[in-house]
Tab-separated table of C-alpha atoms in Angstrom:
chain	number	residue	atom	x	y	z
A	1	VAL	CA	-38.750	-49.002	0.261
A	2	THR	CA	-40.994	-51.801	-0.847
A	3	ARG	CA	-40.833	-52.216	-4.594
A	4	SER	CA	-44.115	-52.000	-6.394
A	5	VAL	CA	-45.109	-51.409	-9.987
A	6	VAL	CA	-48.324	-49.854	-11.211
A	7	ALA	CA	-49.455	-51.459	-14.459
A	8	ARG	CA	-50.731	-49.148	-17.182
A	9	GLY	CA	-54.484	-49.096	-17.241
A	10	ASP	CA	-54.973	-50.284	-13.655
A	11	PRO	CA	-57.190	-47.870	-11.729
A	12	PRO	CA	-55.532	-46.136	-8.800
A	13	THR	CA	-56.538	-47.968	-5.643
A	14	THR	CA	-54.274	-46.654	-2.898
A	15	VAL	CA	-53.192	-43.336	-1.499
A	16	ASP	CA	-50.319	-41.437	-3.063
A	17	THR	CA	-47.233	-43.602	-3.214
A	18	ILE	CA	-43.618	-43.651	-4.235
A	19	ILE	CA	-43.005	-46.248	-6.882
A	20	GLU	CA	-39.475	-47.439	-7.473
A	21	SER	CA	-38.564	-47.982	-11.072
A	22	ASP	CA	-39.201	-51.483	-12.320
A	23	ILE	CA	-36.037	-50.957	-14.349
A	24	GLY	CA	-34.026	-50.834	-11.148
A	25	ASN	CA	-31.890	-48.269	-9.451
A	26	ARG	CA	-28.555	-47.499	-10.953
A	27	VAL	CA	-25.986	-47.938	-8.205
A	28	SER	CA	-22.291	-47.608	-8.704
A	29	GLU	CA	-19.389	-48.252	-6.405
A	30	GLU	CA	-17.604	-45.385	-8.180
A	31	ARG	CA	-20.268	-42.808	-7.295
A	32	ASP	CA	-19.079	-40.142	-4.917
A	33	GLU	CA	-21.138	-40.955	-1.832
A	34	GLU	CA	-20.415	-37.528	-0.414
A	35	LEU	CA	-22.388	-35.730	-3.131
A	36	ASP	CA	-26.071	-36.595	-3.621
A	37	ILE	CA	-27.514	-35.048	-6.796
A	38	LEU	CA	-31.219	-35.332	-7.561
A	39	VAL	CA	-32.859	-34.476	-10.877
A	40	ALA	CA	-36.607	-34.178	-10.232
A	41	GLY	CA	-39.147	-33.927	-13.041
A	42	CYS	CA	-42.481	-32.367	-12.101
A	43	GLY	CA	-45.572	-32.717	-14.300
A	44	GLY	CA	-45.743	-33.937	-17.883
A	45	GLY	CA	-42.890	-31.824	-19.262
A	46	GLY	CA	-40.603	-32.660	-16.339
A	47	VAL	CA	-41.442	-36.373	-16.615
A	48	ARG	CA	-40.484	-36.434	-20.307
A	49	ILE	CA	-37.200	-34.544	-19.824
A	50	VAL	CA	-36.037	-36.516	-16.772
A	51	SER	CA	-37.030	-39.813	-18.406
A	52	GLU	CA	-34.773	-38.970	-21.337
A	53	LEU	CA	-31.901	-38.204	-18.936
A	54	TYR	CA	-32.493	-41.547	-17.223
A	55	ARG	CA	-32.472	-43.394	-20.578
A	56	ARG	CA	-29.181	-41.779	-21.548
A	57	GLY	CA	-27.766	-43.047	-18.279
A	58	SER	CA	-25.438	-41.619	-15.714
A	59	GLU	CA	-24.510	-42.916	-12.328
A	60	SER	CA	-23.564	-39.494	-10.998
A	61	TYR	CA	-27.144	-38.511	-10.110
A	62	ARG	CA	-30.473	-40.040	-9.165
A	63	THR	CA	-33.757	-39.250	-10.863
A	64	ALA	CA	-37.331	-38.816	-9.649
A	65	ILE	CA	-40.542	-38.021	-11.496
A	66	ILE	CA	-43.812	-36.748	-10.026
A	67	ASP	CA	-47.116	-36.424	-11.859
A	68	THR	CA	-50.882	-36.604	-11.460
A	69	ASP	CA	-51.259	-38.393	-14.816
A	70	LEU	CA	-50.716	-42.109	-14.300
A	71	ASP	CA	-50.314	-42.880	-18.019
A	72	GLN	CA	-47.559	-40.260	-18.427
A	73	LEU	CA	-45.894	-41.474	-15.255
A	74	ASN	CA	-45.966	-45.083	-16.455
A	75	ASP	CA	-44.491	-44.016	-19.810
A	76	GLY	CA	-41.700	-42.261	-17.904
A	77	VAL	CA	-38.663	-43.906	-16.355
A	78	ALA	CA	-36.676	-42.809	-13.325
A	79	ASP	CA	-35.117	-44.203	-10.195
A	80	THR	CA	-38.296	-43.280	-8.296
A	81	ARG	CA	-41.738	-42.155	-9.368
A	82	ALA	CA	-44.640	-40.669	-7.433
A	83	VAL	CA	-48.301	-40.379	-8.297
A	84	LEU	CA	-49.983	-37.393	-6.674
A	85	GLY	CA	-53.695	-36.912	-6.128
A	86	LYS	CA	-54.779	-40.413	-7.135
A	87	HIS	CA	-58.230	-39.974	-5.647
A	88	GLU	CA	-58.680	-36.346	-6.676
A	89	PHE	CA	-57.664	-36.851	-10.310
A	90	ASP	CA	-58.238	-40.608	-10.802
A	91	GLY	CA	-54.757	-40.784	-12.317
A	92	ALA	CA	-55.976	-38.768	-15.315
A	93	GLY	CA	-53.970	-35.578	-14.720
A	94	ALA	CA	-54.969	-32.238	-13.263
A	95	ASP	CA	-56.299	-30.596	-16.438
A	96	GLY	CA	-54.613	-27.325	-15.477
A	97	ASP	CA	-56.194	-27.064	-12.017
A	98	VAL	CA	-53.233	-25.601	-10.114
A	99	ASP	CA	-55.233	-25.051	-6.917
A	100	ALA	CA	-56.353	-28.700	-6.776
A	101	VAL	CA	-52.763	-29.845	-7.356
A	102	ARG	CA	-51.534	-27.550	-4.573
A	103	GLU	CA	-54.012	-29.235	-2.223
A	104	ALA	CA	-52.795	-32.664	-3.356
A	105	VAL	CA	-49.190	-31.523	-2.819
A	106	GLN	CA	-50.010	-30.487	0.752
A	107	SER	CA	-51.560	-33.855	1.545
A	108	SER	CA	-48.679	-35.653	-0.177
A	109	GLY	CA	-45.874	-33.771	1.561
A	110	PRO	CA	-44.365	-36.887	3.182
A	111	VAL	CA	-44.322	-38.672	-0.185
A	112	ILE	CA	-42.458	-35.826	-1.841
A	113	GLU	CA	-40.091	-35.443	1.119
A	114	ARG	CA	-39.230	-39.136	0.906
A	115	MET	CA	-38.528	-38.826	-2.808
A	116	VAL	CA	-36.350	-35.769	-2.358
A	117	GLY	CA	-34.365	-37.373	0.472
A	118	ASP	CA	-31.388	-35.382	1.752
A	119	PRO	CA	-29.593	-34.161	-1.392
A	120	ASP	CA	-26.698	-31.771	-1.776
A	121	LEU	CA	-27.812	-30.492	-5.184
A	122	VAL	CA	-31.275	-30.609	-6.770
A	123	PHE	CA	-32.270	-29.841	-10.337
A	124	VAL	CA	-36.023	-29.235	-10.514
A	125	VAL	CA	-37.316	-29.658	-14.081
A	126	ALA	CA	-40.839	-28.647	-15.101
A	127	GLY	CA	-42.980	-27.357	-17.899
A	128	LEU	CA	-45.015	-24.454	-16.554
A	129	GLY	CA	-48.533	-23.522	-17.563
A	130	GLY	CA	-50.297	-26.797	-16.818
A	131	GLY	CA	-51.492	-27.792	-13.379
A	132	THR	CA	-49.000	-30.322	-12.054
A	133	GLY	CA	-45.599	-28.889	-12.987
A	134	THR	CA	-46.724	-25.378	-12.083
A	135	ALA	CA	-47.834	-26.438	-8.581
A	136	VAL	CA	-45.332	-29.203	-7.742
A	137	ALA	CA	-42.026	-27.676	-8.927
A	138	PRO	CA	-42.011	-24.787	-6.402
A	139	GLU	CA	-42.806	-27.249	-3.588
A	140	VAL	CA	-39.945	-29.584	-4.543
A	141	ALA	CA	-37.605	-26.586	-4.770
A	142	ARG	CA	-38.761	-25.349	-1.340
A	143	MET	CA	-38.175	-28.746	0.237
A	144	ALA	CA	-34.704	-28.934	-1.287
A	145	ARG	CA	-33.786	-25.447	-0.055
A	146	ASP	CA	-35.118	-26.290	3.412
A	147	LEU	CA	-32.630	-29.183	3.406
A	148	ASP	CA	-29.824	-26.741	2.516
A	149	ALA	CA	-29.440	-28.272	-0.936
A	150	VAL	CA	-28.306	-26.036	-3.766
A	151	THR	CA	-31.464	-25.756	-5.842
A	152	VAL	CA	-31.368	-25.133	-9.589
A	153	SER	CA	-34.693	-25.021	-11.420
A	154	LEU	CA	-35.139	-25.424	-15.154
A	155	ALA	CA	-38.526	-24.475	-16.568
A	156	THR	CA	-40.082	-24.396	-19.996
A	157	LEU	CA	-42.799	-21.882	-20.750
A	158	PRO	CA	-45.716	-22.022	-23.181
A	159	PHE	CA	-45.677	-20.077	-26.427
A	160	GLY	CA	-47.022	-16.543	-26.073
A	161	THR	CA	-49.930	-17.465	-28.314
A	162	GLU	CA	-51.185	-19.953	-25.710
A	163	THR	CA	-52.901	-17.140	-23.828
A	164	ARG	CA	-54.982	-19.488	-21.673
A	165	VAL	CA	-51.910	-20.864	-19.912
A	166	VAL	CA	-49.416	-17.977	-20.149
A	167	GLU	CA	-50.656	-16.216	-16.998
A	168	ARG	CA	-50.638	-19.496	-15.052
A	169	ALA	CA	-47.068	-20.117	-16.256
A	170	ARG	CA	-45.960	-16.636	-15.144
A	171	GLU	CA	-47.392	-17.208	-11.674
A	172	GLY	CA	-45.662	-20.599	-11.499
A	173	LEU	CA	-42.399	-19.069	-12.692
A	174	SER	CA	-42.569	-16.429	-9.957
A	175	ALA	CA	-43.240	-19.078	-7.278
A	176	LEU	CA	-40.424	-21.278	-8.605
A	177	ASP	CA	-38.010	-18.339	-8.681
A	178	GLU	CA	-38.745	-17.564	-5.013
A	179	GLU	CA	-37.845	-21.123	-3.987
A	180	SER	CA	-34.760	-21.658	-6.168
A	181	HIS	CA	-31.178	-20.529	-5.834
A	182	THR	CA	-30.980	-20.365	-9.633
A	183	LEU	CA	-33.719	-20.427	-12.261
A	184	ALA	CA	-33.321	-20.958	-15.986
């Protein structure tokens, strides 16, 4: 993978890409090479949670974050990062448009597949109710299951008073449940 860094504020100029962390990958000789664990954050909520896991540090798993919002992605840290729908969303996020994100996910399948790799165990982390996490998390879980990885998904839901996004979150939760071995 060629290392590249997207500077905050730069307009997106290329197609969807995997961006390795400018912090560097954490590699350890002690890591059990027979077990590949991926923690993948999808959308704004997933980016924030996985970035915190990365900051706390552990060499027993690798991290990846995926978002349509370039500013959130640049604020996040992980072993690998991916921007989805650069041209569709101009790096400004999906504004809750799940259908548009699903289309971007379909056109970015190879990018996501490359990020996921060939893991043994995948934790998919997402906040549901917005556009990106709701659309991307089920796809990451599906890819992991297709690779015979044990797939555990962790999702946060909006408060019941956020009626505008509750139905979208329920639909996303159902899709994520179908693609996961375990859902919390």
